[in-house]
Short mmCIF file of C-alpha atoms and ligand atoms in Angstrom, two decimals:
data_model
loop_
_atom_site.label_atom_id
_atom_site.label_comp_id
_atom_site.label_asym_id
_atom_site.label_seq_id
_atom_site.Cartn_x
_atom_site.Cartn_y
_atom_site.Cartn_z
CA MET A 1 0.00 0.00 0.00
CA PRO A 2 1.17 3.56 -0.63
CA ALA A 3 2.35 5.73 2.28
CA PRO A 4 -0.44 7.73 4.00
CA PRO A 5 -1.13 10.77 1.81
CA ASP A 6 -0.45 14.30 3.03
CA TRP A 7 -4.06 15.51 2.83
CA LYS A 8 -3.34 19.12 3.69
CA LYS A 9 -1.02 19.46 0.71
CA LEU A 10 -3.20 17.33 -1.57
CA GLY A 11 -6.29 19.31 -0.57
CA ASP A 12 -4.54 22.57 -1.53
CA GLU A 13 -3.58 21.01 -4.84
CA ALA A 14 -7.14 19.76 -5.45
CA VAL A 15 -8.58 23.23 -4.81
CA GLU A 16 -6.08 24.82 -7.20
CA ILE A 17 -6.74 22.24 -9.95
CA THR A 18 -10.50 22.69 -9.54
CA ARG A 19 -10.15 26.47 -9.89
CA GLN A 20 -8.24 26.13 -13.14
CA TYR A 21 -10.70 23.50 -14.38
CA LEU A 22 -13.73 25.71 -13.60
CA ARG A 23 -12.19 28.54 -15.63
CA ILE A 24 -12.30 26.39 -18.78
CA ASP A 25 -15.74 27.16 -20.20
CA THR A 26 -17.34 23.88 -21.29
CA THR A 27 -20.91 25.16 -21.52
CA ASN A 28 -23.02 22.65 -23.42
CA PRO A 29 -24.20 23.56 -26.02
CA PRO A 30 -21.75 23.65 -27.68
CA GLY A 31 -19.63 21.76 -25.12
CA ASN A 32 -16.17 22.29 -26.56
CA GLU A 33 -14.77 19.88 -23.98
CA THR A 34 -11.40 19.16 -25.62
CA PRO A 35 -9.48 21.98 -23.84
CA ALA A 36 -10.76 20.61 -20.50
CA ALA A 37 -9.80 17.04 -21.49
CA ASP A 38 -6.33 18.31 -22.50
CA PHE A 39 -5.97 20.16 -19.19
CA LEU A 40 -6.66 16.99 -17.15
CA ALA A 41 -4.56 14.83 -19.51
CA ALA A 42 -1.51 17.06 -18.99
CA ILE A 43 -1.80 16.66 -15.19
CA LEU A 44 -2.14 12.88 -15.51
CA ARG A 45 0.83 12.60 -17.89
CA GLU A 46 2.98 14.60 -15.52
CA ALA A 47 2.29 11.91 -12.92
CA GLY A 48 3.48 9.28 -15.40
CA LEU A 49 0.15 8.03 -16.74
CA GLU A 50 -0.66 7.32 -20.34
CA THR A 51 -3.79 9.09 -21.52
CA THR A 52 -6.08 8.75 -24.52
CA THR A 53 -8.22 11.60 -25.78
CA LEU A 54 -10.85 10.76 -28.38
CA GLU A 55 -13.09 13.29 -30.07
CA SER A 56 -16.58 12.16 -30.99
CA ALA A 57 -16.78 15.33 -33.14
CA PRO A 58 -14.45 18.33 -33.47
CA GLY A 59 -14.03 19.86 -30.01
CA ARG A 60 -15.94 17.07 -28.23
CA GLY A 61 -13.07 15.43 -26.33
CA ASN A 62 -13.35 12.35 -24.11
CA LEU A 63 -10.42 11.39 -21.88
CA ILE A 64 -9.44 7.94 -20.63
CA ALA A 65 -6.49 6.99 -18.39
CA ARG A 66 -6.09 3.46 -17.07
CA LEU A 67 -3.94 2.49 -14.10
CA PRO A 68 -3.32 -1.23 -14.66
CA GLY A 69 -3.83 -3.55 -11.69
CA ARG A 70 -1.82 -6.59 -10.70
CA ALA A 71 -4.71 -8.88 -11.65
CA ARG A 72 -4.34 -7.92 -15.33
CA ASP A 73 -8.09 -8.04 -15.75
CA PRO A 74 -9.36 -4.92 -17.52
CA GLY A 75 -12.97 -6.14 -17.21
CA GLY A 76 -12.65 -6.12 -13.42
CA ALA A 77 -11.72 -2.43 -13.32
CA LEU A 78 -13.19 0.25 -11.09
CA CYS A 79 -14.14 3.20 -13.30
CA LEU A 80 -14.10 6.76 -11.94
CA LEU A 81 -16.47 8.59 -14.25
CA HIS A 82 -17.33 12.26 -14.56
CA HIS A 83 -18.45 14.66 -17.27
CA LEU A 84 -16.46 17.60 -18.59
CA ASP A 85 -19.38 19.72 -19.76
CA VAL A 86 -21.56 22.09 -17.75
CA VAL A 87 -24.99 23.67 -18.24
CA PRO A 88 -25.17 27.33 -19.32
CA ALA A 89 -24.85 30.13 -16.77
CA ASP A 90 -26.20 33.65 -17.33
CA PRO A 91 -23.61 36.01 -15.73
CA SER A 92 -26.26 38.72 -15.24
CA GLU A 93 -28.07 36.44 -12.76
CA TRP A 94 -24.97 35.45 -10.78
CA SER A 95 -23.35 37.40 -7.96
CA VAL A 96 -19.89 36.27 -9.20
CA ASP A 97 -18.36 35.48 -12.61
CA PRO A 98 -19.59 31.90 -13.33
CA PHE A 99 -16.21 31.07 -14.85
CA GLY A 100 -14.06 33.09 -12.45
CA ALA A 101 -13.57 30.31 -9.84
CA GLU A 102 -13.56 32.79 -6.96
CA ILE A 103 -12.98 31.68 -3.40
CA HIS A 104 -14.79 33.41 -0.56
CA ASP A 105 -17.03 32.62 2.43
CA GLY A 106 -15.60 29.12 2.58
CA TYR A 107 -16.78 28.23 -0.91
CA LEU A 108 -15.35 27.78 -4.38
CA TRP A 109 -17.80 29.45 -6.77
CA GLY A 110 -18.41 28.60 -10.41
CA ARG A 111 -20.48 26.69 -12.92
CA GLY A 112 -19.52 23.04 -12.51
CA ALA A 113 -18.42 23.42 -8.87
CA ILE A 114 -20.90 20.71 -7.86
CA ASP A 115 -22.06 19.35 -11.23
CA MET A 116 -19.49 17.95 -11.51
CA LYS A 117 -15.96 19.19 -12.07
CA SER A 118 -15.02 19.04 -8.38
CA MET A 119 -16.01 15.35 -8.25
CA GLY A 120 -13.80 14.86 -11.32
CA VAL A 121 -10.93 16.40 -9.36
CA MET A 122 -11.61 14.21 -6.29
CA GLN A 123 -11.28 11.21 -8.61
CA LEU A 124 -8.24 12.70 -10.32
CA MET A 125 -6.45 13.14 -6.98
CA THR A 126 -6.82 9.43 -6.18
CA VAL A 127 -5.35 8.48 -9.55
CA LEU A 128 -2.52 11.00 -9.11
CA ILE A 129 -1.61 9.66 -5.66
CA LEU A 130 -1.55 6.07 -6.94
CA ALA A 131 0.47 6.97 -10.04
CA ARG A 132 3.03 9.04 -8.13
CA GLU A 133 3.51 6.27 -5.56
CA GLN A 134 3.86 3.77 -8.42
CA VAL A 135 1.98 1.16 -6.41
CA ALA A 136 -0.28 -1.07 -8.47
CA LEU A 137 -3.50 -2.12 -6.78
CA GLU A 138 -5.06 -5.51 -7.51
CA ARG A 139 -7.75 -4.10 -9.80
CA ASP A 140 -7.40 -1.65 -12.69
CA VAL A 141 -8.55 1.88 -11.95
CA VAL A 142 -9.79 3.74 -15.02
CA PHE A 143 -10.32 7.49 -15.00
CA VAL A 144 -12.91 8.54 -17.59
CA ALA A 145 -13.92 12.15 -18.33
CA VAL A 146 -16.65 12.46 -20.94
CA ALA A 147 -18.25 15.14 -23.07
CA ASP A 148 -21.92 15.93 -23.52
CA GLU A 149 -23.60 14.52 -20.39
CA GLU A 150 -25.78 17.59 -20.08
CA ALA A 151 -27.29 16.90 -23.51
CA GLY A 152 -27.86 13.19 -22.95
CA GLY A 153 -24.32 11.85 -23.46
CA VAL A 154 -24.73 11.10 -27.18
CA MET A 155 -21.30 12.59 -27.98
CA GLY A 156 -19.81 11.35 -24.71
CA ALA A 157 -20.58 8.24 -22.65
CA ALA A 158 -22.96 6.76 -25.24
CA TRP A 159 -20.41 7.25 -28.03
CA LEU A 160 -17.50 5.96 -25.95
CA THR A 161 -19.24 2.80 -24.70
CA LYS A 162 -20.46 2.05 -28.24
CA HIS A 163 -17.33 2.78 -30.29
CA HIS A 164 -14.51 2.11 -27.80
CA PRO A 165 -15.94 -0.34 -25.26
CA GLU A 166 -12.50 -1.96 -24.73
CA LEU A 167 -11.12 1.32 -23.36
CA VAL A 168 -13.82 1.77 -20.73
CA THR A 169 -14.47 -1.85 -19.84
CA CYS A 170 -15.01 -2.22 -16.08
CA ARG A 171 -17.02 -3.97 -13.39
CA ASP A 172 -17.97 -0.97 -11.24
CA VAL A 173 -18.48 2.71 -11.90
CA ILE A 174 -18.56 5.61 -9.47
CA ASN A 175 -20.31 8.64 -10.94
CA GLU A 176 -22.72 11.41 -9.96
CA GLY A 177 -26.37 10.78 -9.04
CA GLY A 178 -26.36 10.98 -5.23
CA TYR A 179 -24.97 13.52 -2.73
CA GLY A 180 -24.93 13.99 0.99
CA LEU A 181 -27.93 15.99 2.20
CA THR A 182 -27.62 17.75 5.55
CA GLU A 183 -31.26 18.84 5.87
CA THR A 184 -33.13 15.58 5.48
CA LYS A 185 -34.18 14.14 8.83
CA PRO A 186 -31.89 12.38 9.54
CA PRO A 187 -29.12 13.72 7.24
CA MET A 188 -28.32 11.21 4.51
CA MET A 189 -25.58 10.20 2.13
CA ALA A 190 -27.55 9.25 -0.97
CA CYS A 191 -26.10 6.59 -3.24
CA ALA A 192 -27.99 6.19 -6.53
CA LEU A 193 -28.39 2.57 -7.64
CA SER A 194 -30.60 3.31 -10.60
CA GLU A 195 -32.32 6.14 -12.39
CA LYS A 196 -35.59 6.75 -14.11
CA ALA A 197 -35.87 5.78 -17.75
CA LEU A 198 -36.54 8.47 -20.29
CA LEU A 199 -39.38 8.20 -22.82
CA TRP A 200 -40.22 11.12 -25.09
CA VAL A 201 -43.52 10.78 -26.90
CA LYS A 202 -45.00 12.96 -29.64
CA LEU A 203 -48.79 13.20 -29.79
CA THR A 204 -50.40 14.19 -33.08
CA ALA A 205 -54.03 14.98 -33.80
CA ARG A 206 -55.27 15.41 -37.35
CA GLY A 207 -58.47 17.05 -38.49
CA GLN A 208 -60.07 18.85 -41.37
CA PRO A 209 -58.18 22.06 -42.25
CA GLY A 210 -59.93 25.08 -43.71
CA HIS A 211 -61.13 28.65 -43.34
CA GLY A 212 -61.46 29.98 -39.82
CA SER A 213 -64.94 31.29 -40.61
CA MET A 214 -66.22 27.71 -41.02
CA PRO A 215 -65.21 25.51 -38.05
CA PRO A 216 -64.83 21.82 -38.99
CA ASP A 217 -66.46 18.97 -37.03
CA ASP A 218 -63.12 17.46 -36.08
CA PRO A 219 -60.63 20.25 -35.31
CA ALA A 220 -57.10 18.93 -34.72
CA ILE A 221 -56.44 21.40 -31.90
CA GLY A 222 -59.69 20.47 -30.14
CA LYS A 223 -58.85 16.76 -30.21
CA LEU A 224 -55.35 17.33 -28.92
CA LEU A 225 -56.57 19.56 -26.10
CA ALA A 226 -59.15 16.98 -25.04
CA ALA A 227 -56.41 14.32 -24.90
CA LEU A 228 -54.04 16.57 -22.93
CA GLY A 229 -56.86 17.61 -20.61
CA ASP A 230 -57.47 13.94 -19.84
CA LEU A 231 -53.76 13.40 -19.09
CA ALA A 232 -53.63 16.45 -16.82
CA ALA A 233 -56.76 15.40 -14.94
CA HIS A 234 -55.59 11.80 -14.50
CA PRO A 235 -51.78 11.67 -14.12
CA PRO A 236 -50.08 8.30 -13.48
CA ALA A 237 -50.94 6.91 -10.05
CA LEU A 238 -48.45 7.66 -7.30
CA SER A 239 -46.53 4.68 -5.99
CA ILE A 240 -43.54 3.79 -3.85
CA SER A 241 -41.18 1.66 -5.90
CA PRO A 242 -38.90 -0.84 -4.13
CA LEU A 243 -35.80 1.36 -4.37
CA VAL A 244 -37.65 4.38 -2.98
CA GLU A 245 -38.97 2.19 -0.17
CA ARG A 246 -35.36 1.27 0.66
CA THR A 247 -34.50 4.98 0.88
CA PHE A 248 -37.33 5.49 3.39
CA ARG A 249 -36.27 2.40 5.37
CA ALA A 250 -32.64 3.56 5.56
CA LEU A 251 -33.81 6.94 6.85
CA ALA A 252 -36.26 5.37 9.31
CA ALA A 253 -33.51 3.22 10.80
CA ARG A 254 -31.60 6.33 11.84
CA ALA A 255 -34.48 8.72 12.54
CA SER A 256 -35.80 9.93 15.91
CA ALA A 257 -38.67 7.82 17.29
CA PRO A 258 -41.59 10.06 16.18
CA ARG A 259 -40.03 10.57 12.76
CA ARG A 260 -39.43 6.83 12.37
CA THR A 261 -43.08 6.13 13.15
CA ALA A 262 -44.15 8.69 10.56
CA ILE A 263 -41.89 7.23 7.85
CA GLU A 264 -43.00 3.67 8.60
CA ALA A 265 -46.62 4.75 8.43
CA ILE A 266 -46.12 5.95 4.85
CA LEU A 267 -44.76 2.54 3.88
CA ARG A 268 -47.77 0.56 5.11
CA PRO A 269 -49.89 -0.74 2.23
CA GLU A 270 -53.04 0.88 3.62
CA ALA A 271 -51.29 4.28 3.49
CA ARG A 272 -51.06 4.16 -0.31
CA ARG A 273 -54.43 5.86 -0.60
CA ALA A 274 -53.08 8.80 1.38
CA LEU A 275 -50.12 9.23 -0.99
CA PRO A 276 -51.65 12.11 -3.01
CA ALA A 277 -52.19 14.13 0.17
CA LEU A 278 -48.68 13.33 1.35
CA ALA A 279 -47.17 14.13 -2.05
CA ARG A 280 -48.63 17.63 -1.98
CA ARG A 281 -46.52 18.37 1.10
CA LEU A 282 -43.30 17.06 -0.45
CA PRO A 283 -40.80 19.21 -2.35
CA ARG A 284 -41.01 18.76 -6.13
CA TYR A 285 -37.79 16.71 -6.18
CA GLN A 286 -39.12 14.09 -3.77
CA ARG A 287 -42.60 14.03 -5.30
CA SER A 288 -41.08 13.18 -8.67
CA LEU A 289 -39.83 9.89 -7.23
CA LEU A 290 -43.30 8.57 -6.42
CA GLY A 291 -43.83 6.49 -9.55
CA ASP A 292 -43.92 7.28 -13.25
CA VAL A 293 -44.38 10.92 -14.18
CA ILE A 294 -45.42 12.74 -17.34
CA SER A 295 -44.52 16.35 -18.14
CA MET A 296 -46.02 18.18 -21.12
CA THR A 297 -43.10 20.01 -22.69
CA LYS A 298 -44.05 21.19 -26.20
CA LEU A 299 -47.18 22.27 -28.05
CA GLU A 300 -47.40 23.13 -31.73
CA ALA A 301 -50.30 24.03 -34.00
CA GLY A 302 -51.44 26.65 -36.46
CA TYR A 303 -49.69 29.29 -38.50
CA LYS A 304 -52.32 31.96 -39.27
CA GLU A 305 -55.19 33.62 -37.41
CA ASN A 306 -57.88 32.64 -39.92
CA VAL A 307 -56.71 29.14 -40.93
CA VAL A 308 -57.84 26.02 -39.07
CA PRO A 309 -54.74 23.79 -39.05
CA GLY A 310 -54.95 20.18 -40.20
CA ALA A 311 -52.61 18.96 -37.46
CA ALA A 312 -51.67 19.74 -33.87
CA SER A 313 -48.95 18.11 -31.83
CA ALA A 314 -47.58 17.96 -28.31
CA THR A 315 -44.53 16.37 -26.71
CA LEU A 316 -44.55 14.44 -23.47
CA ASP A 317 -41.46 13.87 -21.33
CA CYS A 318 -42.18 10.64 -19.45
CA ARG A 319 -39.87 9.42 -16.66
CA LEU A 320 -40.35 5.84 -15.60
CA VAL A 321 -39.35 3.91 -12.48
CA PRO A 322 -37.15 0.82 -13.02
CA GLU A 323 -40.11 -1.54 -12.59
CA THR A 324 -42.09 -0.01 -15.46
CA ASP A 325 -41.54 -1.53 -18.89
CA PRO A 326 -41.28 1.44 -21.30
CA GLU A 327 -42.93 -0.51 -24.15
CA GLU A 328 -45.88 -1.49 -22.00
CA PHE A 329 -46.22 2.07 -20.72
CA PHE A 330 -46.19 3.37 -24.30
CA GLY A 331 -48.80 0.77 -25.33
CA ARG A 332 -51.17 1.88 -22.56
CA LEU A 333 -50.61 5.56 -23.36
CA SER A 334 -51.27 4.97 -27.08
CA ALA A 335 -54.51 3.13 -26.37
CA ARG A 336 -55.65 5.93 -24.08
CA MET A 337 -54.81 8.69 -26.58
CA ALA A 338 -56.50 6.73 -29.40
CA ARG A 339 -59.82 7.36 -27.65
CA PHE A 340 -59.34 11.04 -28.56
CA ASP A 341 -58.21 10.16 -32.10
CA VAL A 342 -54.67 11.20 -31.18
CA ARG A 343 -51.69 9.18 -32.39
CA CYS A 344 -48.53 8.54 -30.37
CA GLU A 345 -45.00 8.03 -31.60
CA ILE A 346 -41.79 7.50 -29.67
CA LEU A 347 -39.25 10.28 -30.22
CA PHE A 348 -36.66 8.80 -27.88
CA SER A 349 -36.55 5.91 -25.43
CA ASP A 350 -33.40 4.93 -23.56
CA GLY A 351 -34.86 1.72 -22.18
CA PRO A 352 -34.62 0.38 -18.65
CA CYS A 353 -31.18 0.37 -17.02
CA GLY A 354 -31.64 -1.94 -14.05
CA VAL A 355 -30.62 -1.51 -10.43
CA SER A 356 -26.92 -1.77 -9.52
CA GLU A 357 -26.30 -3.78 -6.42
CA GLY A 358 -22.93 -5.50 -6.52
CA PRO A 359 -20.29 -6.30 -3.91
CA LEU A 360 -19.06 -2.69 -3.99
CA LEU A 361 -22.24 -1.41 -2.31
CA PRO A 362 -21.49 -2.63 1.25
CA LEU A 363 -17.99 -1.17 0.92
CA LEU A 364 -19.40 2.22 -0.12
CA GLU A 365 -21.72 2.09 2.86
CA ALA A 366 -18.89 1.20 5.24
CA VAL A 367 -16.57 3.97 4.02
CA CYS A 368 -19.32 6.61 3.97
CA THR A 369 -20.59 5.64 7.42
CA GLU A 370 -17.08 6.06 8.81
CA ALA A 371 -16.52 9.35 6.99
CA PHE A 372 -19.98 10.83 7.63
CA PRO A 373 -21.17 9.30 10.91
CA GLU A 374 -23.93 11.92 11.17
CA ALA A 375 -25.58 10.74 7.94
CA ALA A 376 -27.63 7.65 7.12
CA PHE A 377 -26.25 5.90 4.05
CA ALA A 378 -29.30 5.48 1.79
CA PRO A 379 -29.67 3.77 -1.57
CA VAL A 380 -31.75 6.03 -3.83
CA LEU A 381 -33.39 6.23 -7.22
CA CYS A 382 -32.03 9.19 -9.22
CA PRO A 383 -34.96 11.04 -10.83
CA ALA A 384 -32.85 12.40 -13.68
CA PHE A 385 -30.62 11.03 -16.39
CA THR A 386 -26.90 10.40 -15.81
CA ASP A 387 -24.17 8.68 -17.84
CA SER A 388 -24.37 5.70 -15.44
CA ARG A 389 -27.16 4.39 -17.66
CA TYR A 390 -24.76 3.61 -20.54
CA PHE A 391 -22.41 1.72 -18.25
CA ARG A 392 -25.23 -0.24 -16.60
CA GLN A 393 -26.44 -1.19 -20.06
CA GLN A 394 -22.92 -2.57 -20.72
CA GLY A 395 -23.27 -4.81 -17.68
CA ALA A 396 -21.34 -2.76 -15.11
CA ASP A 397 -22.69 -1.77 -11.72
CA ALA A 398 -22.79 2.02 -11.49
CA TYR A 399 -23.17 3.99 -8.27
CA GLY A 400 -24.09 7.66 -8.10
CA LEU A 401 -22.11 8.87 -5.12
CA VAL A 402 -20.54 12.30 -4.68
CA PRO A 403 -19.23 12.19 -1.10
CA VAL A 404 -19.94 15.76 -0.07
CA MET A 405 -22.57 16.93 2.43
CA LEU A 406 -24.69 19.78 1.05
CA SER A 407 -27.47 21.97 2.42
CA ASN A 408 -30.69 22.47 0.42
CA ALA A 409 -29.49 25.95 -0.55
CA GLU A 410 -26.23 24.51 -1.88
CA VAL A 411 -27.99 21.72 -3.79
CA ALA A 412 -30.27 24.33 -5.39
CA THR A 413 -27.26 26.00 -7.02
CA PHE A 414 -26.47 23.21 -9.41
CA HIS A 415 -28.18 23.84 -12.72
CA GLY A 416 -29.09 27.05 -10.84
CA ILE A 417 -27.52 30.35 -9.87
CA ASP A 418 -24.30 30.89 -7.86
CA GLU A 419 -23.19 27.25 -8.00
CA ARG A 420 -20.59 26.65 -5.29
CA ILE A 421 -19.00 23.90 -3.25
CA PRO A 422 -17.86 24.16 0.37
CA LEU A 423 -14.05 24.02 0.34
CA ASP A 424 -13.91 21.65 3.30
CA GLY A 425 -16.38 19.38 1.47
CA LEU A 426 -14.15 19.28 -1.60
CA ARG A 427 -11.09 18.46 0.53
CA LYS A 428 -12.86 15.74 2.48
CA GLY A 429 -14.37 14.30 -0.72
CA CYS A 430 -10.83 13.70 -2.04
CA GLU A 431 -10.04 11.60 1.03
CA VAL A 432 -13.27 9.62 0.81
CA VAL A 433 -12.84 8.77 -2.87
CA TYR A 434 -9.27 7.66 -2.18
CA GLU A 435 -10.45 5.47 0.70
CA ILE A 436 -13.14 3.87 -1.48
CA VAL A 437 -10.77 3.17 -4.37
CA THR A 438 -7.89 1.79 -2.33
CA ARG A 439 -10.19 -0.47 -0.29
CA ALA A 440 -12.17 -1.64 -3.31
CA CYS A 441 -9.13 -2.40 -5.45
CA ARG A 442 -6.49 -3.69 -3.05
ZN1 LIG B 501 -23.91 16.24 -13.88
#
């Protein structure tokens, strides 16, 4: 094993690397991730690692660096995955320059500070320590930094796993998807084992077109509105899927007695009828986890005040729990919309991705419980898309775990305004990632 790392020095280095990384604008669109990939590659090469940068399109760099293990089994690798791109930031809304990487009030500020350049640096520090010490662990450790996550990963993780699977082959992945939350009761370290599947559906109604002075019997817009009205009035039933139930149970185990009773009451089968009332009291984020959800996201019809259009269309963004079969869901939706003479077509479906639950999970729980004794380690379902999906579909177990405790206000800054990470959280995260990797791979 390598000598115990000097965390004070390494923490300073991690903060400095993160600052430089945040200053490289990788706003997606357009992404332009190659300069960020080159920046990380140069640091890795200085520590003696070989790196590979592959562009899925000009400017769309993806970086891979593999630290070979003694077992000489690339398929058994532990993959440290993060994305290079960030969502846009409007400087006029921010109180600091989103790409200035300022430090004040105990925070490092900038777009990507949480989502997820600092996690990339926590992972990078582990790889740097191992490379500098020149100590091979038993398992391969592969550092992967991808483009395009914020637009669905088509030019990043999806492209890499499809076109260069041999470079990213692994058994386990650690990625984003769960964080520590200080304000849940009790506080929790969320570890995402799965995520909701994405299904985008286009609805189209057709009717007789013609002059606005002579309304037809079957107006396309009228049919579409009737169908959408039915969907709005009768959304998918709320439910507690098995993974969400596990989250509640993990919290209950560590909660105060009255709180535990309240959580357990929700989980009783007879409480299911009270779910709608309960859901109304939950924040939007938690409510979204109670079963399949449908959001109406686009509406298109008509081009002139006095012309009745022959077609009207709408787009639905459906997010499905792991137990729902997307094809079956689509079949039921199509049958329901057919009653309004509205046709459904799938615009995009990423299919189910399964629930990751391999031998790494108890180790993650053990390390996190030692590092964050105040928090309950809780398996969770991630409501949104992450690149973990592509790796799960390749057969790897992927865990969404960013080991930093955040308040609700701090969580609200990612994809939001004034994104920032507590400096002590970033420093501690480096230690936790190192502990996970060295224990998992020794
Ligand atoms: Zn992210």
